[in-house]
C-alpha positions in Angstrom: -63.8 52.7 -0.7 -61.4 53.3 2.2 -58.0 52.4 3.5 -55.6 53.7 6.1 -52.3 55.1 4.7 -49.7 55.9 7.3 -48.0 59.3 6.6 -46.3 59.8 9.9 -46.6 58.8 13.6 -50.2 59.0 14.8 -51.6 61.7 16.9 -55.1 61.9 15.5 -57.3 60.8 12.6 -58.9 62.9 9.9 -61.7 61.7 7.7 -61.2 63.4 4.3 -63.8 63.4 1.6 -62.0 63.5 -1.8 -63.5 64.0 -5.2 -62.2 61.7 -7.9 -62.5 63.0 -11.4 -62.0 61.3 -14.8 -62.1 57.9 -13.3 -61.8 55.4 -16.2 -63.8 52.6 -14.4 -65.4 52.5 -11.0 -66.7 49.6 -9.0 -70.5 49.9 -8.4 -73.0 47.7 -6.8 -74.1 45.3 -9.5 -77.6 44.0 -10.3 -78.5 40.5 -9.2 -79.4 39.1 -12.6 -76.4 37.7 -14.5 -75.3 39.5 -17.6 -76.2 37.9 -20.9 -73.1 37.3 -23.0 -73.2 38.5 -26.6 -74.1 35.7 -29.0 -71.2 33.2 -29.4 -70.3 29.7 -30.4 -71.3 27.7 -33.5 -75.0 28.7 -33.2 -73.9 32.4 -33.7 -71.7 31.5 -36.7 -68.5 31.9 -34.8 -65.1 30.7 -36.0 -64.7 28.1 -33.2 -61.7 26.1 -31.8 -59.2 28.6 -33.0 -56.3 27.9 -30.6 -55.2 24.8 -28.7 -51.9 25.6 -27.0 -50.0 28.5 -25.4 -48.2 29.3 -28.6 -51.4 29.5 -30.7 -52.9 32.9 -31.6 -55.4 33.7 -34.3 -55.0 36.7 -36.6 -58.3 38.4 -37.3 -58.5 40.9 -40.2 -60.9 43.5 -39.0 -63.8 44.6 -41.2 -63.6 48.1 -39.9 -60.7 50.1 -38.4 -60.6 50.0 -34.6 -59.2 53.1 -32.7 -57.4 52.3 -29.4 -56.2 55.3 -27.5 -55.2 57.2 -30.7 -53.8 54.3 -32.7 -55.8 52.8 -35.5 -55.7 49.0 -36.1 -57.0 46.9 -39.0 -56.1 43.5 -37.4 -56.0 41.9 -34.0 -54.6 38.7 -32.5 -56.9 36.5 -30.3 -54.3 34.9 -28.1 -55.0 31.6 -26.4 -54.3 32.9 -22.9 -57.1 35.3 -22.6 -56.0 38.6 -24.2 -55.8 40.5 -27.5 -52.8 42.2 -29.1 -52.6 44.2 -32.3 -49.0 44.3 -33.7 -48.0 40.7 -33.1 -49.2 37.5 -31.7 -48.2 36.5 -28.1 -47.8 33.2 -26.4 -47.1 34.7 -23.0 -49.0 32.7 -20.4 -47.9 34.6 -17.3 -49.3 38.1 -17.3 -47.0 41.1 -16.8 -48.7 43.4 -14.3 -50.1 46.6 -15.8 -48.6 49.1 -16.3 -46.0 47.2 -18.4 -44.6 50.4 -20.0 -44.1 48.3 -23.1 -44.5 48.7 -26.9 -47.8 46.8 -27.3 -51.4 47.7 -26.8 -53.2 44.9 -24.9 -56.8 44.1 -24.1 -56.9 41.4 -21.5 -60.4 40.2 -20.3 -58.6 37.4 -18.4 -54.9 36.9 -19.0 -53.7 33.7 -17.4 -52.4 30.2 -18.4 -55.1 28.3 -20.1 -55.0 24.8 -21.7 -57.9 24.5 -24.2 -56.9 20.9 -24.8 -58.3 20.2 -21.3 -61.7 21.8 -21.8 -63.6 24.5 -23.7 -63.4 26.5 -26.8 -62.2 29.9 -28.0 -64.2 31.6 -30.8 -64.9 34.9 -32.4 -67.3 36.6 -34.8 -67.5 40.0 -36.5 -70.7 41.9 -37.2 -71.4 44.9 -39.4 -75.3 44.7 -39.3 -78.1 43.0 -37.4 -79.2 42.5 -33.9 -75.7 42.4 -32.3 -75.1 46.0 -33.6 -78.5 47.0 -32.1 -77.5 45.5 -28.8 -74.1 47.2 -28.8 -75.7 50.6 -29.7 -78.2 50.2 -26.9 -75.5 49.2 -24.3 -73.1 52.0 -25.2 -75.8 54.7 -25.2 -77.0 53.4 -21.8 -73.5 53.6 -20.3 -72.4 56.8 -22.1 -75.6 58.7 -22.6 -74.2 62.0 -23.9 -72.6 60.5 -27.1 -75.6 59.6 -29.2 -73.6 56.6 -30.4 -74.4 54.2 -33.3 -72.3 51.0 -33.6 -71.2 50.2 -37.1 -69.0 47.2 -36.3 -68.6 44.7 -33.4 -66.1 41.9 -32.7 -67.0 39.3 -30.1 -64.2 37.0 -28.8 -65.3 34.4 -26.3 -63.4 31.9 -24.1 -66.1 29.4 -23.2 -65.4 27.0 -20.3 -61.7 27.0 -21.0 -59.5 25.0 -18.6 -56.7 26.4 -16.5 -53.3 24.8 -17.1 -52.3 22.4 -14.4 -55.8 22.4 -12.7 -57.9 19.7 -14.2 -61.6 20.3 -13.7 -61.3 24.1 -13.3 -62.6 26.4 -16.0 -63.5 30.0 -16.9 -66.0 31.7 -19.2 -65.6 35.3 -20.4 -65.8 37.6 -23.4 -64.3 40.7 -24.8 -66.5 42.8 -27.2 -64.9 45.5 -29.4 -67.4 48.1 -30.6 -66.7 50.8 -33.1 -68.7 53.7 -34.6 -66.5 55.8 -36.7 -63.9 57.6 -34.4 -65.5 56.3 -31.2 -64.6 52.9 -29.9 -65.4 50.9 -26.8 -64.7 47.6 -25.2 -67.0 45.4 -23.0 -65.6 42.6 -20.8 -68.2 40.1 -19.8 -67.7 37.4 -17.1 -69.5 34.2 -16.4 -68.4 31.6 -13.9 -64.6 31.6 -13.5 -62.9 29.2 -11.1 -60.2 30.3 -8.7 -56.6 29.7 -9.9 -53.1 29.7 -8.5 -51.7 30.7 -11.9 -50.7 34.3 -12.5 -53.8 36.3 -13.6 -54.9 39.8 -14.6 -57.8 41.5 -16.3 -57.9 45.0 -17.8 -56.0 46.8 -20.6 -52.7 48.5 -21.2 -51.3 50.8 -23.9 -48.0 51.6 -25.5 -45.8 53.1 -22.8 -48.7 52.6 -20.4 -50.0 56.1 -21.1 -53.4 54.6 -20.3 -54.1 51.4 -18.4 -56.7 49.8 -16.1 -56.7 46.8 -13.9 -60.1 45.4 -12.8 -59.8 45.5 -9.0 -59.0 42.1 -7.5 -58.2 40.5 -10.8 -54.5 40.1 -10.0 -55.4 37.7 -7.2 -56.3 34.2 -8.6 -58.3 33.3 -5.5 -60.6 36.3 -6.2 -61.3 35.5 -9.8 -64.7 33.9 -9.0 -65.8 37.4 -7.9 -65.6 38.7 -11.5 -69.0 37.4 -12.3 -70.4 39.7 -9.6 -68.3 42.8 -10.4 -69.1 45.8 -12.6 -68.4 49.4 -13.4 -71.8 49.9 -15.1 -74.2 48.4 -12.6 -74.6 45.2 -14.7 -73.5 42.0 -13.0 -70.3 40.7 -14.6 -69.9 43.4 -17.2 -67.3 46.2 -17.5 -67.4 48.9 -20.1 -64.7 51.3 -21.3 -64.4 54.0 -23.9 -61.0 53.4 -25.5 -60.6 55.7 -28.5 -58.8 58.3 -26.3 -61.1 61.2 -26.9 -61.9 63.9 -24.4 -64.1 63.1 -21.4 -63.1 59.6 -22.0 -65.6 57.7 -19.9 -68.3 60.3 -19.2 -68.5 59.5 -15.5 -69.8 61.7 -12.8 -67.7 62.9 -10.0 -67.2 60.2 -7.3 -66.8 61.0 -3.7 -64.6 58.6 -1.6 -64.3 58.8 2.2 -60.7 58.0 3.1 -59.2 57.8 6.6 -55.6 59.0 6.9 -53.2 59.3 9.8 -51.4 62.6 10.2 -49.3 64.3 12.9 -51.7 67.2 13.6 -54.7 69.0 12.1 -52.5 71.9 11.1 -50.6 69.6 8.8 -53.5 70.0 6.3 -53.7 73.8 6.5 -50.9 74.4 4.1 -51.5 73.8 0.4 -48.1 72.2 -0.2 -48.9 69.6 2.5 -52.3 68.9 0.9 -50.6 68.3 -2.4 -48.2 65.8 -0.8 -51.1 63.9 0.7 -53.0 63.8 -2.6 -49.9 62.6 -4.4 -49.4 59.7 -2.0 -53.0 58.8 -2.1 -53.1 58.8 -5.8 -50.2 56.4 -5.9 -52.0 54.0 -3.6 -55.2 54.2 -5.6 -53.3 53.3 -8.8 -51.6 50.4 -7.0 -55.1 49.1 -6.1 -56.1 48.9 -9.7 -57.7 52.2 -10.4 -56.7 54.0 -13.6 -53.6 56.1 -14.0 -55.8 59.0 -15.1 -57.4 59.5 -11.7 -57.3 63.0 -10.3 -57.9 64.0 -6.7 -59.2 67.1 -5.1 -60.1 67.9 -1.4 -63.8 68.4 -0.8 -63.8 68.7 3.0 -61.9 67.6 6.1 -63.6 66.1 9.1 -61.9 65.6 12.4 -62.6 62.3 14.2 -61.6 60.8 17.5 -57.9 59.9 18.0 
């Protein structure tokens, strides 16, 4: 990943290699095979057709407690417009950009203005045994191999071919999967074909006071929504995985090295520690604006001088 950030009038370029630690989600090159959704719909025993307008939300009493960044919930609301809330239902159809710094925890696989009366279904199903728990256990252990995780409960909520408000003939298919195993909890966001939209849109999650949040890169631009089916942070096409209980080493990711080109006034600008800290602070702000998590930490690895 690279971008040019102007710090001052240009006299020369430096190519800096920066280590990024504790990155909640990272974009990786995805596999070519499309991700298989978790079972859904009437054939899976889902509760189907649960919402038909913006103001509709469905309260789901959870069979097991779900821990989300330190808060434990026994219920969730599946809101028509592509997101989950926990304390109250929501009819908001235009997404507030994360971080909201609000009073609600939100999980938003694809928050935008949907009209299910045009096309599609919204459904959900809970599991406490069987093949879905086996699948969830396998997935989480693949993505977080140091945890020796066993899933004890799963909730799958699916928006299947739901139509966008005002855009007849356009539709989107996606899922959010909540996975719990005692004190450990995870979410998967799975994407099928999603049409472009001119409605406001966003995918990711946000917490109370935005102490933790994440925006899937590109998801705030409706014209880029079709790219979700090819995006990933776990090298599986159309799938994003996050640990969300709030425990230490939250997402068990290795250090990532990013080459970033910056403009500075002179090479000596980066010989003083206070100047380096200023550069890192500005770069961190730009990374967060681009959708990377607020927990990102930056360190210099090396500086390479390039042609002016």
